[in-house]
Amino acid sequence: MGALEPVEERENSEKDGEERAEEEKEKREDEEHKDLEKGEEGFEEQVGRGTPQPQGDFHVSMLQRLNPSNPLRVAIPGVTRATTPSPAQPRSTSTPTPQQTITTLNSTAYTNRISLFLFLLHAVLAVGLVSFLIFKGIQGLLEPGQVQRKERKLLKYFLPQVEAASLLSITLAFAWQKAVRTWPKFMIHFILWSTFLMSLSAGILLICFQKPSTDGVGVCFILFAIGNGLYACWVTHRIKFCSKIFIKSLEPASKFPDLNQPTYWMLGIGFMWMSLWILAVMGASNFYFPPLTIIALLLSLAWTAEVMRNVANLTVSRVIALYYLRGMQCNTKFCFQRAMSRNLGSACLGSTFVPAIEALRIVARGLNLLEGEDEFMFSCAHCCLHIMESIFRYGNGWAYVQIAAYGKGFVKASQDTWELFEKRGKEMEAIVDSDITSAICFLAGVCSGSMCTIVVAAWTVSVHEGFTATISLLAFLIGYLMARIAMALPHACVSCYYVCYAENPDNRLFDKTIPDRLNLIKSGRDVVVPTPRVPRPPPSIASQ
């Protein structure tokens, strides 16, 4: 019996040791479980402090515990994260492909700041000059003498007709925009031939007055009417396609009920400014060098009205372009604020050069028809074509779409836009180059100006015949500028359709109008007459 007692005591001690070991193991497991519930940070802190972890107490059930912060990683105590790479995720050695950067649509930079500064400086000087000349006019009315009699004559026989022309011009401007949006196909034919009839009628009426000044103005109207008639006959085969583009491009405008409000704002501001401008013209008669002062006022008015038109153009272009490119329905008010602030410099720069570009296009087409007659015409035509090649690459009317959408400068937007057309092939370039939308908008302005001239000239000749020629020219200018502002909306819609199609022709918002036209040109069943350009040398010759 005595020999068995040590054995029993040894067994009891072994059992007590095993029980204590199991209790310690359970305590350790509970503590580790609490640490794992706290997340990976608590576990790393425990490892970082160098807590000893006995290797013999590792249990297989620990492998079934997953890290709560990353369920794909097994939480093993005593091992840091850096020493347990996952074998299921091999390290890739392939070079990552660079992703194409997308141009931002919310650029906050001011474009063409020099042009913006010059226009704002001009605006301050113009407001000061107009205010001063109005003061001179009022001063002339109050001071007795010859100046007072002259001012009263202008106030009685000059001011009513010009103000009536301004009121008629804004009425016609609203009518043009409404009619073009409602009956786009009919209005293209109407504008082409009504401009011919109205300009011809204005010219004949002025010649009937049988005065040297009115005869000169009347001859200019008649010559323009003849050219307009020839142009209408020349572009007859383009009218059908232009009508389709007008109808299709004006469809998104119905989704934005307030899209025409920027144009209305510009027309209202233009009407008020022209009313003050007319009073300044009257006051210029009492200032030094009246002819030079009136010419300066005319240039200022033309630039200001063109900037107003391009502000409306940029507003509509941003709304329609973002609808095509991103499927976004932008707030017209915010787009208008952007056009009046960040993109105003580009509008000022484009207003200076685009009218000259359009005039140069007409000259180039005319010289191209006569270049084979003699050597002088040949050299003039090629010189003009060289100039046009540079101008169209660094400045064109299509640039307003990318200015509005991406906030680019005028020159950069012109280059990028023309490169888009060139990437789509010569046929696309020819279609865009032969588009008559700009001509339609221009002729709408001429038609409105001719109507104002007819009304005002007939009125003036019955009250004061000596003012007939001067008032006729002023009425034509006012009617033309107001109608051009009104036509900014359809012009911008058509420009957006062409430019956005060139950027993304697979967009579901575009139909088969342009692709069908391209197929007809490629197959030879349709012919376009693009603006002539200098032929480019082959790449091999150019590289040599």
PDB file of C-alpha atoms in Angstrom, residues 12 113 232 301 315 318 378 443 541:
ATOM      1  CA  ASN A  12      -3.284  13.432  -9.042  1.00  0.00           C
ATOM      2  CA  ARG A 113      -7.970  87.035 -70.554  1.00  0.00           C
ATOM      3  CA  ALA A 232     -29.938  80.891-103.467  1.00  0.00           C
ATOM      4  CA  LEU A 301     -21.936  98.888 -81.289  1.00  0.00           C
ATOM      5  CA  THR A 315     -24.918  79.375 -73.290  1.00  0.00           C
ATOM      6  CA  ARG A 318     -22.996  74.273 -73.308  1.00  0.00           C
ATOM      7  CA  PHE A 378      -4.552  83.043-110.013  1.00  0.00           C
ATOM      8  CA  LEU A 443     -29.335  86.417 -94.510  1.00  0.00           C
ATOM      9  CA  ILE A 541       7.439  65.044 -99.820  1.00  0.00           C
TER      10      ILE A 541
END
